[in-house]
Amino acid sequence: MKPKKPIYNYSGLKNENLGIRVVAHIVMIISVILAIFPFALLISSSLTSTEAIAIYGYGFIPRDFSLSAYEYLFKAWNVIGKAYLITILVTVIGTVLSMLITTLLAFGLAWKKTPGRKIIMVLLVITLLFHGGAVSTYVIYTNVLHVQDTIWGLILPGMLMNAFSVILFMNYFKNTISLDLMEAAQIDGANMFDIYWRIYMPLSLPLIGTLGLISAIGYWNDWNNSLFYISSSAHDLYTIPRVLREMQETVRFIASYPDSGLSGIEIPSASVQMAIAVIGILPILIAYPFFQRFFVAGISIGGVKE
Amino acid sequence: MNKPSFIQRIKKSNIKNFILVWLMMLPGLTYLFFNNFLPMYGITIAFKRLDFSLENVLASPYIGFENFEFLFESDAILIYIRNTVLYNAAFIILNIIVPVTLAILFTSIRGKRLKGLYQTMILLPFLMSWVVVTYMAFALFSGENGLFNSWIVANGGSRINFYGERAKAFWPFILVFFNMWKGTGFTFLFYYASVIAISPNLYEAAKLDGASYWQQVKYITLPSIKPIIITMFILGIANIFRTDYGLFYLVTKNSGQLYDVTQTIDMFVFNALKGQGDLVQSSAASVMQSLVGFVLVVSANLVLRKVDSDNALF
């Protein structure tokens, strides 16, 4: 294997000066507070009764602890649950497909003998520099590909593959995985797809994990595609971000569903809206501690110039 | 004889592999075609007088740059361009200064668990959707019971409608804050990884020569991460006409009264696409974004080549 440039887990830039260390801690603590306080606000507001919000306003500590917002959500599960399902579906399908086609293309580009390789590389770089623009892309996806109001309208546009990831994988394939493996496999009679699937993929798991994670988060949080390609008549295809956004526009949004299980009078109150937002971020918050270290390590792979 | 059949076998297996690899690349290439290259052709829309009576709208006649004239005549679009450029300039600069400073300071912190904790907390906003951020912002700025208004009222002031015209001056700061809030966690890690990769030997040598902490930072750390900073800078410049929909559309609740300070070119294009504006104008604006971005990236790179050719992108 080519000797890799090592990544140290400490910096040579040590400072013995207590002053700097104190400053560093203070800065970090301030940054953390700034990063976290909106979450505290969101969660506490979802756990407050609506009356308390009307009287005391949004705050960091629930004045009148109440789970009524979540009870409301439970009743409206028809709507929320469906959106949750769609979001999960889009995220899983999107991420898996994305990783597949990105790595397949990167593999082809990493192999020295692929015919037309250099032209494809040039084309790839062009997509980094020049963009068709929102209007043009929209026209293509609606008039040519007809993905509007289908689940593909949520999965395909924009996010399925990007040149950055392809290049990252390509470099990883070329630099980090030894060519001997490929040659040995070819002598054993393996074809390129076998080599891709049985050798390169397993060895690339760290990068797949990191980029897959970024892709999954992108899909989970995406509201762009929903707003562009899913019209209000297709509310079966609403994702959680879209539901959140519609709720802002039309306060009566959830209650106006014919099959929502709620009477038309019950309007989602402020605390309910906050609760839906909390539900929207819950999976990420829960999974976060598990994948955080992995994520950080992955960014290190991409961030260092070899 | 062994030799010819060996070569024949190699050739046959090579061709088989060529075809196989091309089939493997096909999904990706197809996607590139539809997602990236076909829209590039669609740019021609901006140069045509769209005739919807034609069966294929794309066959409408060309009218040169006529559709682009409004860009220079309308005052509104100039404001949107100004907003876009100014915000992006602030973002580019701050998105370099703040994370780099944090990354360098971070190296002074001892204790793995504490470091891990800090990293975790700061990265969290990055994982959020702008829609959720909108709710957080609403909890802060709501005219009726937002956090700020509650404080103001409790201290004897009168309520401020943050989403209304009078509050325009706040929004540049609010938007810059949220952009930093969401992005810093990620860029900080990015730069920190680069700082960490600097060989400690350099620092040892410098210390032997009697270099102080600040000298080490100035002469070792910063120059070592210069390539990454420059890359980020160029990417920022290339996208100087583009903005993140989420931030400018959602967080501001698309409040028309704030357009003077919050509306960007993308917003203008988006609103038009959703039926509230001129499709032709928005398509022209969209094309302008792409063209300007392209020119900027190539120019920036050319300039960079003259100045410091190692770090140019291509």
Coordinates of C-alpha atoms in Angstrom, one line a residue:
Chain A
M1 CA 0.0 0.0 0.0
K2 CA 1.2 3.5 -0.7
P3 CA 2.3 5.0 2.6
K4 CA -0.4 7.3 3.8
K5 CA 0.1 10.6 5.3
P6 CA -0.7 10.0 9.0
I7 CA -3.4 11.9 10.8
Y8 CA -2.3 12.7 14.2
N9 CA -4.9 12.8 17.0
Y10 CA -3.2 15.6 18.7
S11 CA -1.7 18.8 17.3
G12 CA 2.0 19.6 17.5
L13 CA 0.8 23.1 18.3
K14 CA 0.8 22.7 22.0
N15 CA 0.3 25.7 24.2
E16 CA 1.6 25.7 27.7
N17 CA 0.1 29.1 28.3
L18 CA -2.8 28.8 30.7
G19 CA -4.3 32.0 29.3
I20 CA -4.8 30.6 25.8
R21 CA -6.3 27.5 27.2
V22 CA -8.8 29.4 29.3
V23 CA -9.7 31.6 26.3
A24 CA -10.2 28.5 24.2
H25 CA -12.5 26.9 26.7
I26 CA -14.5 30.1 27.1
V27 CA -14.9 30.4 23.3
M28 CA -15.9 26.8 23.0
I29 CA -18.5 27.1 25.8
I30 CA -20.0 30.2 24.2
S31 CA -20.1 28.4 20.9
V32 CA -21.8 25.4 22.4
I33 CA -24.4 27.6 24.1
L34 CA -25.1 29.4 20.9
A35 CA -25.4 26.1 19.1
I36 CA -27.7 24.5 21.6
F37 CA -30.1 27.2 22.9
P38 CA -32.5 27.0 19.9
F39 CA -32.9 23.3 20.6
A40 CA -33.7 23.9 24.2
L41 CA -36.3 26.5 23.1
L42 CA -37.9 24.1 20.7
I43 CA -38.1 21.2 23.1
S44 CA -39.3 23.1 26.0
S45 CA -42.0 24.8 24.0
S46 CA -43.3 21.5 22.8
L47 CA -43.7 20.4 26.4
T48 CA -45.6 23.5 27.5
S49 CA -49.3 23.9 27.5
T50 CA -50.6 26.3 24.9
E51 CA -52.1 28.6 27.5
A52 CA -48.7 29.0 29.1
I53 CA -47.2 30.0 25.8
A54 CA -49.9 32.5 25.2
I55 CA -49.3 34.1 28.6
Y56 CA -45.6 33.7 29.2
G57 CA -44.3 33.3 25.7
Y58 CA -41.7 30.9 24.5
G59 CA -39.1 30.1 27.0
F60 CA -36.3 27.7 27.9
I61 CA -38.1 26.1 30.8
P62 CA -41.7 24.8 30.4
R63 CA -43.8 27.0 32.7
D64 CA -46.7 24.6 32.6
F65 CA -45.5 21.2 31.8
S66 CA -47.9 19.4 29.5
L67 CA -47.8 16.6 27.0
S68 CA -50.9 17.9 25.3
A69 CA -49.0 18.7 22.2
Y70 CA -47.9 15.2 21.8
E71 CA -51.3 13.9 22.6
Y72 CA -52.6 15.9 19.7
L73 CA -49.9 14.5 17.5
F74 CA -51.0 11.0 18.5
K75 CA -54.5 11.7 17.4
A76 CA -53.3 13.2 14.2
W77 CA -51.1 10.2 13.5
N78 CA -52.8 9.6 10.2
V79 CA -51.2 12.7 8.8
I80 CA -47.9 12.8 10.7
G81 CA -47.3 9.1 10.5
K82 CA -47.8 9.0 6.7
A83 CA -45.4 11.9 6.3
Y84 CA -42.9 10.1 8.5
L85 CA -43.2 6.9 6.4
I86 CA -42.7 8.8 3.2
T87 CA -39.7 10.6 4.6
I88 CA -38.1 7.3 5.8
L89 CA -38.9 5.7 2.4
V90 CA -37.3 8.5 0.4
T91 CA -34.3 8.7 2.7
V92 CA -33.6 4.9 2.5
I93 CA -34.2 4.5 -1.2
G94 CA -32.4 7.7 -2.0
T95 CA -29.3 7.0 0.1
V96 CA -28.9 3.4 -1.1
L97 CA -29.4 4.3 -4.8
S98 CA -27.1 7.3 -4.4
M99 CA -24.3 5.3 -2.9
L100 CA -24.7 2.6 -5.6
I101 CA -24.6 4.9 -8.6
T102 CA -21.9 7.1 -7.2
T103 CA -19.5 4.3 -6.4
L104 CA -20.3 2.5 -9.7
L105 CA -19.3 5.6 -11.6
A106 CA -16.3 6.3 -9.4
F107 CA -15.1 2.7 -9.9
G108 CA -15.3 3.0 -13.6
L109 CA -13.3 6.2 -13.5
A110 CA -10.7 4.8 -11.1
W111 CA -9.8 2.0 -13.5
K112 CA -7.0 3.1 -15.8
K113 CA -8.2 1.2 -18.7
T114 CA -11.8 2.4 -18.9
P115 CA -12.4 3.7 -22.5
G116 CA -13.4 7.3 -22.6
R117 CA -12.3 7.9 -19.0
K118 CA -10.7 11.2 -19.5
I119 CA -13.6 12.7 -21.4
I120 CA -16.0 11.6 -18.6
M121 CA -13.7 13.2 -16.1
V122 CA -13.8 16.5 -18.0
L123 CA -17.6 16.3 -18.2
L124 CA -17.8 15.6 -14.5
V125 CA -15.7 18.7 -13.6
I126 CA -17.9 20.8 -15.9
T127 CA -20.9 19.9 -13.8
L128 CA -19.0 21.4 -10.8
L129 CA -18.4 24.6 -12.6
F130 CA -21.5 25.2 -14.5
H131 CA -25.1 24.8 -13.6
G132 CA -28.3 24.8 -15.7
G133 CA -30.1 26.8 -13.2
A134 CA -33.3 26.2 -11.2
V135 CA -35.7 27.0 -14.0
S136 CA -34.1 24.8 -16.5
T137 CA -33.8 21.9 -14.1
Y138 CA -37.4 22.3 -13.1
V139 CA -38.5 22.2 -16.8
I140 CA -36.5 19.1 -17.5
Y141 CA -37.8 17.2 -14.5
T142 CA -41.4 18.1 -15.1
N143 CA -41.8 18.3 -18.9
V144 CA -39.3 15.6 -19.9
L145 CA -39.1 13.2 -17.0
H146 CA -42.6 13.8 -15.5
V147 CA -41.6 13.2 -11.9
Q148 CA -43.9 15.7 -10.4
D149 CA -46.3 14.3 -7.9
T150 CA -44.4 11.0 -7.8
I151 CA -42.0 9.7 -5.2
W152 CA -39.2 10.0 -7.7
G153 CA -39.7 13.8 -7.6
L154 CA -38.4 13.6 -4.1
I155 CA -35.5 11.2 -4.8
L156 CA -34.1 12.1 -8.2
P157 CA -33.7 15.9 -8.5
G158 CA -30.3 17.2 -7.4
M159 CA -29.4 14.9 -4.7
L160 CA -28.9 11.5 -6.2
M161 CA -25.4 12.0 -7.2
N162 CA -22.9 14.8 -7.2
A163 CA -19.5 15.2 -8.7
F164 CA -17.8 15.8 -5.3
S165 CA -18.7 12.4 -4.0
V166 CA -17.8 10.8 -7.3
I167 CA -14.3 12.4 -7.1
L168 CA -13.9 11.5 -3.5
F169 CA -14.7 7.9 -4.1
M170 CA -12.5 7.8 -7.2
N171 CA -9.5 9.2 -5.3
Y172 CA -10.2 6.8 -2.5
F173 CA -10.3 3.8 -4.9
K174 CA -7.2 4.9 -6.6
N175 CA -5.1 5.8 -3.6
T176 CA -6.2 3.8 -0.7
I177 CA -6.9 0.4 -2.2
S178 CA -4.0 -1.5 -3.5
L179 CA -3.9 -2.4 -7.2
D180 CA -2.5 -5.8 -6.4
L181 CA -5.9 -6.8 -5.1
M182 CA -7.5 -6.1 -8.5
E183 CA -4.8 -7.8 -10.4
A184 CA -4.9 -10.9 -8.2
A185 CA -8.7 -11.1 -8.6
Q186 CA -8.4 -10.7 -12.4
I187 CA -6.0 -13.6 -12.5
D188 CA -8.5 -15.6 -10.5
G189 CA -11.0 -14.9 -13.3
A190 CA -13.1 -12.3 -11.6
N191 CA -14.9 -9.8 -13.7
M192 CA -15.0 -6.1 -12.9
F193 CA -18.3 -6.2 -11.3
D194 CA -17.1 -8.9 -8.9
I195 CA -14.1 -6.9 -8.1
Y196 CA -16.2 -3.8 -7.4
W197 CA -18.7 -5.6 -5.3
R198 CA -16.5 -8.0 -3.4
I199 CA -13.3 -6.1 -3.0
Y200 CA -13.7 -2.4 -3.4
M201 CA -17.1 -2.0 -1.7
P202 CA -16.2 -3.7 1.6
L203 CA -12.9 -1.8 1.7
S204 CA -14.6 1.5 1.2
L205 CA -17.1 1.2 4.1
P206 CA -15.7 4.2 6.0
L207 CA -16.2 6.5 3.1
I208 CA -19.5 5.0 2.2
G209 CA -20.6 5.4 5.8
T210 CA -19.7 9.1 5.9
L211 CA -21.0 10.1 2.5
G212 CA -24.0 7.9 3.0
L213 CA -24.7 9.7 6.2
I214 CA -24.5 13.1 4.6
S215 CA -26.7 11.9 1.8
A216 CA -29.3 10.5 4.3
I217 CA -29.4 13.6 6.3
G218 CA -29.8 15.6 3.1
Y219 CA -32.8 13.5 2.1
W220 CA -34.3 13.5 5.5
N221 CA -34.2 17.3 5.8
D222 CA -35.0 18.1 2.2
W223 CA -37.9 20.3 1.6
N224 CA -36.7 21.8 -1.7
N225 CA -37.8 18.9 -3.9
S226 CA -41.1 18.6 -2.1
L227 CA -41.9 22.3 -2.7
F228 CA -40.9 22.2 -6.3
Y229 CA -42.3 18.9 -7.4
I230 CA -45.1 17.9 -5.1
S231 CA -48.2 19.9 -5.5
S232 CA -50.7 20.4 -2.7
S233 CA -53.1 17.9 -4.3
A234 CA -50.6 15.1 -3.7
H235 CA -50.5 15.4 0.1
D236 CA -50.0 11.7 0.4
L237 CA -46.4 12.4 -0.7
Y238 CA -45.7 15.0 1.9
T239 CA -42.5 14.6 3.8
I240 CA -42.1 15.8 7.4
P241 CA -40.3 19.1 6.4
R242 CA -43.1 19.8 4.0
V243 CA -45.8 19.1 6.6
L244 CA -43.9 21.5 8.9
R245 CA -43.8 24.1 6.3
E246 CA -47.5 23.8 5.3
M247 CA -48.4 24.1 8.9
Q248 CA -46.8 27.5 8.9
E249 CA -48.7 28.6 5.9
T250 CA -52.1 27.3 6.9
V251 CA -52.7 27.0 10.6
R252 CA -55.6 24.8 9.9
F253 CA -53.6 22.5 7.7
I254 CA -53.7 19.3 9.6
A255 CA -57.3 19.6 10.8
S256 CA -58.5 20.2 7.2
Y257 CA -57.5 16.7 6.1
P258 CA -60.7 14.7 5.4
D259 CA -59.3 11.6 7.1
S260 CA -57.2 13.3 9.8
G261 CA -59.3 11.9 12.7
L262 CA -59.7 15.3 14.1
S263 CA -62.7 17.6 14.0
G264 CA -62.2 20.6 11.8
I265 CA -62.1 22.8 14.8
E266 CA -59.0 21.6 16.5
I267 CA -56.2 23.8 15.3
P268 CA -52.7 22.9 15.9
S269 CA -51.5 25.3 18.5
A270 CA -48.1 26.8 18.9
S271 CA -46.9 24.1 21.1
V272 CA -48.1 21.4 18.7
Q273 CA -46.2 23.0 15.9
M274 CA -43.0 22.9 18.1
A275 CA -43.8 19.2 18.9
I276 CA -44.0 18.3 15.2
A277 CA -40.7 20.0 14.7
V278 CA -39.2 18.0 17.6
I279 CA -40.6 14.8 16.1
G280 CA -39.0 15.7 12.8
I281 CA -35.6 15.9 14.3
L282 CA -35.9 13.1 16.8
P283 CA -34.5 10.3 14.6
I284 CA -31.4 12.4 13.9
L285 CA -31.0 13.4 17.6
I286 CA -31.3 9.8 18.7
A287 CA -29.0 8.3 16.1
Y288 CA -26.5 11.1 16.5
P289 CA -24.4 9.9 19.5
F290 CA -23.9 6.6 17.6
F291 CA -22.7 8.0 14.3
Q292 CA -21.0 11.2 15.6
R293 CA -17.6 9.7 16.0
F294 CA -17.8 8.0 12.7
F295 CA -18.9 11.2 11.0
V296 CA -16.0 13.2 12.5
A297 CA -13.5 10.6 11.4
G298 CA -15.0 10.6 7.9
I299 CA -14.7 14.4 7.5
S300 CA -11.1 13.9 8.4
I301 CA -10.6 11.6 5.5
G302 CA -12.1 14.1 3.1
G303 CA -10.6 17.2 4.6
V304 CA -6.9 16.4 4.4
K305 CA -5.1 16.9 1.2
E306 CA -3.1 13.9 0.6
Chain B
M1 CA 0.6 -23.1 -28.8
N2 CA 0.1 -21.3 -25.5
K3 CA 1.1 -17.7 -26.3
P4 CA -1.6 -16.7 -28.9
S5 CA -4.4 -18.2 -27.0
F6 CA -3.2 -16.4 -23.8
I7 CA -3.2 -13.1 -25.6
Q8 CA -6.6 -13.9 -27.1
R9 CA -7.9 -14.7 -23.7
I10 CA -6.6 -11.4 -22.3
K11 CA -8.2 -9.4 -25.2
K12 CA -11.5 -11.2 -24.9
S13 CA -11.6 -10.6 -21.1
N14 CA -10.6 -7.0 -21.6
I15 CA -13.4 -6.3 -24.0
K16 CA -15.8 -8.1 -21.7
N17 CA -14.6 -5.9 -18.9
F18 CA -14.8 -2.7 -20.9
I19 CA -18.5 -3.5 -21.6
L20 CA -19.1 -4.5 -18.0
V21 CA -17.5 -1.3 -16.6
W22 CA -19.5 0.8 -19.0
L23 CA -22.7 -0.8 -18.0
M24 CA -21.7 -0.1 -14.4
M25 CA -21.1 3.5 -15.1
L26 CA -24.3 3.9 -17.1
P27 CA -26.7 4.7 -14.3
G28 CA -24.4 7.5 -13.1
L29 CA -23.8 8.8 -16.6
T30 CA -27.5 8.8 -17.4
Y31 CA -28.2 10.7 -14.2
L32 CA -25.5 13.3 -15.1
F33 CA -27.2 13.7 -18.5
F34 CA -30.6 14.3 -17.2
N35 CA -29.8 16.2 -14.0
N36 CA -26.9 18.3 -15.2
F37 CA -26.4 18.4 -19.0
L38 CA -29.9 18.5 -20.3
P39 CA -30.7 21.5 -18.0
M40 CA -27.7 23.2 -19.5
Y41 CA -29.4 23.0 -22.8
G42 CA -32.6 24.3 -21.2
I43 CA -30.7 27.5 -20.7
T44 CA -31.8 28.4 -24.2
I45 CA -35.2 29.1 -22.8
A46 CA -33.9 32.4 -21.5
F47 CA -33.0 33.5 -25.0
K48 CA -36.4 32.7 -26.6
R49 CA -39.7 34.4 -26.8
L50 CA -41.7 31.5 -25.4
D51 CA -44.6 30.6 -27.6
F52 CA -46.9 28.3 -25.7
S53 CA -49.1 27.8 -28.7
L54 CA -46.3 25.8 -30.3
E55 CA -46.4 22.1 -29.7
N56 CA -42.9 22.0 -28.4
V57 CA -42.3 25.1 -26.3
L58 CA -38.6 24.7 -26.7
A59 CA -39.0 25.4 -30.4
S60 CA -40.0 29.0 -29.7
P61 CA -38.1 31.6 -31.7
Y62 CA -34.8 33.1 -30.4
I63 CA -34.8 36.7 -29.5
G64 CA -31.2 37.2 -28.3
F65 CA -30.7 39.0 -25.1
E66 CA -34.0 40.8 -25.0
N67 CA -35.2 38.9 -22.0
F68 CA -32.2 40.0 -20.0
E69 CA -32.9 43.7 -20.4
F70 CA -35.1 43.8 -17.4
L71 CA -32.1 42.9 -15.3
F72 CA -30.7 46.3 -15.9
E73 CA -33.8 48.2 -16.0
S74 CA -35.7 47.1 -12.9
D75 CA -34.6 48.5 -9.6
A76 CA -35.9 45.6 -7.7
I77 CA -33.6 43.1 -9.4
L78 CA -30.6 45.3 -8.6
I79 CA -31.6 45.2 -4.9
Y80 CA -31.8 41.4 -5.0
I81 CA -28.4 41.2 -6.7
R82 CA -27.0 43.5 -4.1
N83 CA -28.5 41.4 -1.3
T84 CA -27.1 38.2 -2.8
V85 CA -23.6 39.5 -3.3
L86 CA -23.4 41.2 0.1
Y87 CA -24.7 38.3 2.1
N88 CA -22.4 35.8 0.2
A89 CA -19.4 38.1 0.8
A90 CA -20.2 38.1 4.5
F91 CA -20.7 34.4 4.5
I92 CA -17.5 33.7 2.6
I93 CA -15.4 35.8 4.9
L94 CA -17.0 34.7 8.2
N95 CA -17.1 31.0 7.1
I96 CA -13.3 31.1 6.9
I97 CA -12.4 33.3 9.8
V98 CA -14.7 31.8 12.5
P99 CA -14.1 28.1 11.8
V100 CA -10.3 28.5 11.4
T101 CA -10.1 30.4 14.6
L102 CA -12.1 27.8 16.4
A103 CA -10.0 25.0 14.9
I104 CA -6.7 26.6 16.1
L105 CA -8.1 27.4 19.5
F106 CA -9.4 23.9 19.7
T107 CA -5.9 22.4 19.6
S108 CA -5.2 24.0 22.9
I109 CA -7.9 22.1 24.7
R110 CA -6.9 19.1 26.7
G111 CA -9.1 16.2 27.5
K112 CA -10.5 13.9 24.8
R113 CA -13.9 13.6 26.3
L114 CA -14.4 17.3 26.6
K115 CA -13.2 17.8 23.1
G116 CA -15.6 15.2 21.9
L117 CA -18.4 16.8 23.7
Y118 CA -17.7 20.2 22.2
Q119 CA -17.5 18.8 18.7
T120 CA -20.7 17.0 19.1
M121 CA -22.6 20.0 20.3
I122 CA -21.3 22.3 17.7
L123 CA -22.0 19.9 14.9
L124 CA -25.6 19.4 15.9
P125 CA -27.1 22.4 14.1
F126 CA -25.6 21.3 10.9
L127 CA -27.9 18.2 10.9
M128 CA -31.1 20.2 11.1
S129 CA -33.4 21.2 8.3
W130 CA -34.0 24.9 7.6
V131 CA -37.7 24.2 8.2
V132 CA -36.9 23.3 11.8
V133 CA -34.7 26.3 12.1
T134 CA -37.7 28.4 11.0
Y135 CA -39.6 27.2 14.0
M136 CA -36.7 28.0 16.3
A137 CA -36.5 31.4 14.8
F138 CA -40.2 31.8 15.2
A139 CA -40.0 30.9 18.9
L140 CA -37.5 33.7 19.2
F141 CA -39.0 36.4 17.0
S142 CA -42.7 35.8 17.1
G143 CA -44.6 39.0 17.4
E144 CA -47.0 37.7 20.0
N145 CA -45.0 35.5 22.4
G146 CA -41.5 35.2 21.0
L147 CA -38.7 35.0 23.4
F148 CA -37.3 38.4 22.5
N149 CA -40.6 40.1 22.6
S150 CA -41.3 38.6 26.0
W151 CA -38.1 40.1 27.3
I152 CA -38.8 43.5 25.7
V153 CA -42.3 43.6 27.2
A154 CA -41.1 42.5 30.6
N155 CA -38.6 45.4 30.5
G156 CA -41.3 47.9 29.6
G157 CA -40.8 48.2 25.8
S158 CA -43.4 47.7 23.1
R159 CA -43.6 44.6 21.0
I160 CA -41.6 44.5 17.8
N161 CA -43.0 42.7 14.8
F162 CA -39.8 41.2 13.6
Y163 CA -41.3 39.9 10.4
G164 CA -42.6 43.4 9.5
E165 CA -41.2 46.3 7.7
R166 CA -39.9 48.2 10.8
A167 CA -37.6 45.3 11.7
K168 CA -35.7 45.3 8.5
A169 CA -32.4 46.3 10.0
F170 CA -32.3 43.2 12.2
W171 CA -32.5 40.7 9.5
P172 CA -29.0 40.9 8.0
F173 CA -27.7 40.0 11.4
I174 CA -30.3 37.4 12.0
L175 CA -29.6 35.7 8.6
V176 CA -25.8 35.8 9.0
F177 CA -26.2 34.4 12.5
F178 CA -28.3 31.5 11.4
N179 CA -26.0 30.8 8.4
M180 CA -23.0 30.6 10.8
W181 CA -25.0 28.7 13.4
K182 CA -25.8 25.9 10.9
G183 CA -22.6 25.8 9.0
T184 CA -19.8 26.3 11.5
G185 CA -19.9 22.9 13.0
F186 CA -19.1 21.2 9.7
T187 CA -16.5 23.7 8.4
F188 CA -14.8 23.7 11.8
L189 CA -14.3 20.0 11.7
F190 CA -13.0 20.3 8.2
Y191 CA -10.4 22.8 9.1
Y192 CA -9.6 21.0 12.3
A193 CA -8.8 17.9 10.4
S194 CA -6.4 19.9 8.3
V195 CA -4.7 21.5 11.3
I196 CA -4.3 18.1 12.9
A197 CA -2.6 16.7 9.9
I198 CA 0.3 19.1 10.2
S199 CA 3.4 17.1 11.2
P200 CA 4.4 17.8 14.8
N201 CA 8.0 17.7 13.7
L202 CA 7.6 21.2 12.2
Y203 CA 6.5 22.5 15.5
E204 CA 9.3 20.8 17.3
A205 CA 11.8 22.3 15.0
A206 CA 10.2 25.7 15.4
K207 CA 10.3 25.5 19.2
L208 CA 13.9 24.5 19.1
D209 CA 14.5 27.7 17.2
G210 CA 12.7 29.6 19.9
A211 CA 9.4 30.3 18.2
S212 CA 6.6 31.5 20.3
Y213 CA 3.0 30.2 20.1
W214 CA 1.8 33.0 17.8
Q215 CA 4.8 32.6 15.6
Q216 CA 4.1 28.9 15.2
V217 CA 0.6 29.7 14.3
K218 CA 1.6 32.3 11.8
Y219 CA 4.4 30.5 10.1
I220 CA 3.4 26.9 10.4
T221 CA -0.3 26.4 11.0
L222 CA -1.8 29.0 8.7
P223 CA 0.4 28.4 5.7
S224 CA -0.3 24.7 6.0
I225 CA -4.0 25.1 5.7
K226 CA -3.8 27.8 3.1
P227 CA -4.7 25.4 0.2
I228 CA -7.9 24.4 1.8
I229 CA -8.8 28.0 2.7
I230 CA -8.2 29.0 -0.9
T231 CA -10.3 26.2 -2.3
M232 CA -13.2 27.1 0.0
F233 CA -12.7 30.7 -1.0
I234 CA -12.9 30.0 -4.7
L235 CA -15.9 27.8 -4.3
G236 CA -17.6 30.6 -2.4
I237 CA -16.8 33.1 -5.1
A238 CA -18.1 30.7 -7.8
N239 CA -21.4 30.5 -5.9
I240 CA -21.6 34.2 -5.1
F241 CA -24.8 34.6 -7.0
R242 CA -26.4 31.5 -5.4
T243 CA -28.1 31.3 -2.0
D244 CA -29.5 28.7 0.2
Y245 CA -33.3 28.7 -0.3
G246 CA -33.9 27.5 3.2
L247 CA -32.3 30.3 4.9
F248 CA -33.7 33.2 2.9
Y249 CA -37.1 31.8 2.1
L250 CA -38.2 29.8 5.1
V251 CA -36.6 31.5 8.0
T252 CA -37.9 34.9 6.9
K253 CA -41.3 33.3 6.3
N254 CA -41.0 34.8 2.9
S255 CA -42.3 38.0 4.3
G256 CA -42.8 40.5 1.5
Q257 CA -42.1 43.5 3.8
L258 CA -38.6 42.3 4.4
Y259 CA -37.8 41.7 0.7
D260 CA -35.5 44.8 0.5
V261 CA -33.1 43.1 2.8
T262 CA -33.8 39.5 2.5
Q263 CA -34.8 38.8 -1.1
T264 CA -32.0 37.2 -3.1
I265 CA -31.9 36.2 -6.8
D266 CA -32.7 32.6 -6.0
M267 CA -35.8 33.8 -4.1
F268 CA -36.9 35.9 -7.0
V269 CA -36.5 32.9 -9.4
F270 CA -38.2 30.6 -6.9
N271 CA -41.2 32.8 -6.4
A272 CA -41.6 33.2 -10.2
L273 CA -41.5 29.4 -10.6
K274 CA -44.2 29.0 -8.0
G275 CA -46.4 31.2 -10.1
Q276 CA -45.9 34.6 -8.5
G277 CA -43.7 36.2 -11.0
D278 CA -42.5 36.2 -14.5
L279 CA -41.2 32.8 -15.7
V280 CA -39.2 34.3 -18.5
Q281 CA -37.5 36.8 -16.2
S282 CA -36.8 34.2 -13.6
S283 CA -35.3 32.0 -16.3
A284 CA -33.1 34.8 -17.4
A285 CA -32.0 35.5 -13.9
S286 CA -31.3 31.9 -13.4
V287 CA -29.1 31.8 -16.5
M288 CA -27.3 34.9 -15.4
Q289 CA -26.4 33.2 -12.1
S290 CA -24.9 30.3 -13.9
L291 CA -23.0 32.3 -16.4
V292 CA -21.6 34.7 -13.8
G293 CA -20.7 31.9 -11.5
F294 CA -18.8 30.2 -14.3
V295 CA -16.9 33.3 -15.3
L296 CA -16.0 34.0 -11.7
V297 CA -14.6 30.6 -11.0
V298 CA -12.5 30.5 -14.1
S299 CA -11.3 34.0 -13.5
A300 CA -10.6 33.4 -9.9
N301 CA -8.6 30.3 -10.9
L302 CA -6.7 32.2 -13.5
V303 CA -5.8 34.9 -11.1
L304 CA -4.7 32.2 -8.6
R305 CA -2.5 30.6 -11.2
K306 CA -0.6 33.8 -11.6
V307 CA -0.2 34.4 -8.0
D308 CA 0.3 31.0 -6.4
S309 CA 0.0 28.3 -9.0
D310 CA 0.3 25.3 -6.6
N311 CA -3.1 26.0 -5.2
A312 CA -5.1 26.6 -8.3
L313 CA -8.0 24.2 -8.9
F314 CA -7.1 23.4 -12.5

